[in-house]
Amino acid sequence: MRTFNDLDELAKATGETFGPSRWFDVTQDNVNQYAHSVGDLLWIHTDPERAAKESEFGTTIAHGYMTLGMLPEIMRPFFEVKGISLAILVGLDKVRFNRPIKVGSRIRGSGKLTNVRILPNGCIYAMRVTVEVEGEPGSVCTADTLSRLTA
C-alpha cells in the first residue's frame, strides 16, 4: 500500500496506476448471499444445475452489481492518505461489464488515478478500476469511480 502525506501529494500522483489487489474467490455461496440480500434470485446466478444445462456460460455467474459492490475492498489496499478521517464512494461514471464472471473464478483489480479535486476539507478523486479474472485475457469490468476523502 502506498502512503501519501497529504492531499497535494495524492494530487501529484494523478495518472499513476495502483494495484493489483489480492485475488478474491467468487463462490456460489457469495453469489447466493448477494442474490438474497438484493432480491435478484434469477437462475443464472443461483441455480448451478440449470445454468450448467441452459446457460451459454456453462455455470452460474456473479451479478454485475455484486462486482461493483466489491470495488471498495478491491481498492482498499491501493493507497492511504495521512490525516483522513473518512473515505466514501460518492459515485460511478462510466461502467462496463465486458463479460460475466463465472462462479468459481478468482478476480482482482487495479486502478488508475485519473483526477483529484481538492476541496476545503478534503478532496474528490476519480479512479478507473479494472477487474480481471485469473487466467483470462482482458478485463471483465471497468468502472470510473468517484470517492471523497475528508480530513
CSV table of C-alpha atoms in Angstrom, one decimal:
chain,number,residue,atom,x,y,z
A,1,MET,CA,0.0,0.0,0.0
A,2,ARG,CA,1.3,3.4,-0.9
A,3,THR,CA,1.0,6.2,1.7
A,4,PHE,CA,0.6,9.9,0.9
A,5,ASN,CA,1.4,12.5,3.5
A,6,ASP,CA,-1.3,14.9,2.3
A,7,LEU,CA,-3.9,15.6,-0.4
A,8,ASP,CA,-1.4,17.6,-2.5
A,9,GLU,CA,0.9,14.6,-2.7
A,10,LEU,CA,-2.1,12.5,-3.8
A,11,ALA,CA,-2.9,15.0,-6.5
A,12,LYS,CA,0.6,14.8,-7.8
A,13,ALA,CA,0.1,11.0,-8.3
A,14,THR,CA,-2.6,11.7,-10.9
A,15,GLY,CA,-2.0,9.3,-13.9
A,16,GLU,CA,-0.4,6.6,-11.7
A,17,THR,CA,-1.6,3.0,-11.6
A,18,PHE,CA,-2.2,1.2,-8.3
A,19,GLY,CA,-2.5,-2.5,-7.6
A,20,PRO,CA,-3.2,-5.1,-8.5
A,21,SER,CA,-5.2,-6.1,-5.4
A,22,ARG,CA,-5.1,-9.6,-3.9
A,23,TRP,CA,-7.2,-12.3,-5.6
A,24,PHE,CA,-10.8,-12.7,-4.4
A,25,ASP,CA,-12.7,-16.0,-4.8
A,26,VAL,CA,-16.2,-15.7,-6.4
A,27,THR,CA,-18.1,-18.6,-4.8
A,28,GLN,CA,-21.6,-19.8,-5.2
A,29,ASP,CA,-22.2,-19.0,-1.5
A,30,ASN,CA,-21.1,-15.4,-2.0
A,31,VAL,CA,-23.4,-15.0,-5.1
A,32,ASN,CA,-26.3,-16.6,-3.2
A,33,GLN,CA,-25.8,-14.3,-0.2
A,34,TYR,CA,-25.8,-11.3,-2.6
A,35,ALA,CA,-28.8,-12.5,-4.5
A,36,HIS,CA,-30.9,-12.9,-1.3
A,37,SER,CA,-29.8,-9.6,0.1
A,38,VAL,CA,-30.9,-7.7,-3.0
A,39,GLY,CA,-33.8,-9.9,-4.1
A,40,ASP,CA,-32.2,-10.9,-7.5
A,41,LEU,CA,-32.7,-14.6,-7.5
A,42,LEU,CA,-32.5,-15.2,-11.2
A,43,TRP,CA,-31.5,-18.8,-12.0
A,44,ILE,CA,-28.4,-17.7,-13.9
A,45,HIS,CA,-27.0,-16.6,-10.6
A,46,THR,CA,-28.5,-19.1,-8.1
A,47,ASP,CA,-29.2,-22.4,-9.8
A,48,PRO,CA,-25.9,-24.2,-10.8
A,49,GLU,CA,-27.7,-27.3,-12.3
A,50,ARG,CA,-29.9,-25.2,-14.5
A,51,ALA,CA,-27.1,-22.9,-15.5
A,52,ALA,CA,-24.9,-25.9,-16.5
A,53,LYS,CA,-27.7,-27.1,-18.8
A,54,GLU,CA,-29.2,-23.9,-20.2
A,55,SER,CA,-26.6,-21.2,-20.0
A,56,GLU,CA,-24.1,-20.3,-22.7
A,57,PHE,CA,-21.6,-19.9,-19.8
A,58,GLY,CA,-22.0,-23.5,-18.5
A,59,THR,CA,-22.3,-22.3,-14.9
A,60,THR,CA,-23.7,-19.6,-12.7
A,61,ILE,CA,-22.4,-16.1,-12.9
A,62,ALA,CA,-21.9,-13.2,-10.5
A,63,HIS,CA,-24.2,-10.3,-10.6
A,64,GLY,CA,-22.8,-7.2,-12.2
A,65,TYR,CA,-23.8,-5.1,-9.2
A,66,MET,CA,-22.1,-7.6,-7.0
A,67,THR,CA,-18.9,-6.9,-8.9
A,68,LEU,CA,-19.4,-3.2,-8.3
A,69,GLY,CA,-20.1,-3.9,-4.6
A,70,MET,CA,-16.6,-5.5,-4.3
A,71,LEU,CA,-14.8,-2.4,-5.6
A,72,PRO,CA,-14.2,-0.8,-2.2
A,73,GLU,CA,-12.5,-4.0,-1.0
A,74,ILE,CA,-10.5,-4.2,-4.2
A,75,MET,CA,-9.4,-0.6,-3.9
A,76,ARG,CA,-8.7,-0.6,-0.2
A,77,PRO,CA,-5.0,-1.6,-0.4
A,78,PHE,CA,-4.2,0.9,-3.3
A,79,PHE,CA,-3.2,3.8,-1.0
A,80,GLU,CA,-3.9,5.8,2.1
A,81,VAL,CA,-3.6,9.5,2.8
A,82,LYS,CA,-2.5,10.6,6.3
A,83,GLY,CA,-4.9,12.8,8.2
A,84,ILE,CA,-8.0,11.5,6.5
A,85,SER,CA,-11.0,10.8,8.9
A,86,LEU,CA,-13.5,9.5,6.3
A,87,ALA,CA,-13.4,7.9,2.9
A,88,ILE,CA,-16.6,7.2,1.0
A,89,LEU,CA,-17.7,6.3,-2.5
A,90,VAL,CA,-19.8,9.1,-3.9
A,91,GLY,CA,-20.5,7.8,-7.4
A,92,LEU,CA,-19.7,5.9,-10.5
A,93,ASP,CA,-19.4,7.4,-14.0
A,94,LYS,CA,-18.8,5.0,-16.9
A,95,VAL,CA,-19.2,1.4,-16.1
A,96,ARG,CA,-18.8,-1.5,-18.5
A,97,PHE,CA,-19.3,-5.2,-17.9
A,98,ASN,CA,-17.2,-6.8,-20.7
A,99,ARG,CA,-18.2,-10.3,-19.9
A,100,PRO,CA,-19.7,-12.2,-17.0
A,101,ILE,CA,-17.7,-13.5,-14.0
A,102,LYS,CA,-18.3,-17.2,-13.7
A,103,VAL,CA,-18.8,-18.7,-10.2
A,104,GLY,CA,-15.6,-20.4,-9.2
A,105,SER,CA,-13.4,-17.7,-10.7
A,106,ARG,CA,-10.9,-15.6,-8.9
A,107,ILE,CA,-10.8,-11.8,-9.6
A,108,ARG,CA,-8.6,-8.9,-8.7
A,109,GLY,CA,-8.4,-5.3,-9.7
A,110,SER,CA,-6.1,-2.4,-10.4
A,111,GLY,CA,-6.8,1.3,-10.6
A,112,LYS,CA,-5.5,4.4,-12.4
A,113,LEU,CA,-5.9,7.7,-10.5
A,114,THR,CA,-7.4,10.0,-13.2
A,115,ASN,CA,-8.2,13.1,-11.2
A,116,VAL,CA,-8.0,14.8,-7.8
A,117,ARG,CA,-10.1,17.8,-7.0
A,118,ILE,CA,-9.0,19.5,-3.8
A,119,LEU,CA,-11.9,20.8,-1.6
A,120,PRO,CA,-11.7,23.0,1.6
A,121,ASN,CA,-11.9,20.0,3.9
A,122,GLY,CA,-10.7,17.1,1.7
A,123,CYS,CA,-10.9,16.0,-1.9
A,124,ILE,CA,-12.8,14.1,-4.5
A,125,TYR,CA,-10.7,11.7,-6.5
A,126,ALA,CA,-11.5,9.7,-9.7
A,127,MET,CA,-10.1,6.3,-10.3
A,128,ARG,CA,-10.7,4.0,-13.3
A,129,VAL,CA,-10.8,0.5,-11.8
A,130,THR,CA,-10.3,-2.5,-14.0
A,131,VAL,CA,-11.3,-6.0,-12.8
A,132,GLU,CA,-9.8,-9.1,-14.3
A,133,VAL,CA,-10.4,-12.9,-13.9
A,134,GLU,CA,-7.4,-15.1,-13.2
A,135,GLY,CA,-6.2,-16.9,-16.3
A,136,GLU,CA,-8.4,-14.9,-18.7
A,137,PRO,CA,-7.3,-12.2,-21.1
A,138,GLY,CA,-8.6,-8.6,-20.8
A,139,SER,CA,-10.9,-7.1,-18.2
A,140,VAL,CA,-14.4,-8.3,-17.1
A,141,CYS,CA,-15.4,-4.9,-15.7
A,142,THR,CA,-14.1,-1.3,-15.9
A,143,ALA,CA,-15.6,1.4,-13.7
A,144,ASP,CA,-14.8,5.0,-13.2
A,145,THR,CA,-15.3,5.6,-9.5
A,146,LEU,CA,-15.6,8.9,-7.6
A,147,SER,CA,-14.5,8.9,-3.9
A,148,ARG,CA,-14.5,11.6,-1.3
A,149,LEU,CA,-11.8,11.9,1.4
A,150,THR,CA,-12.5,14.1,4.4
A,151,ALA,CA,-9.7,15.5,6.6
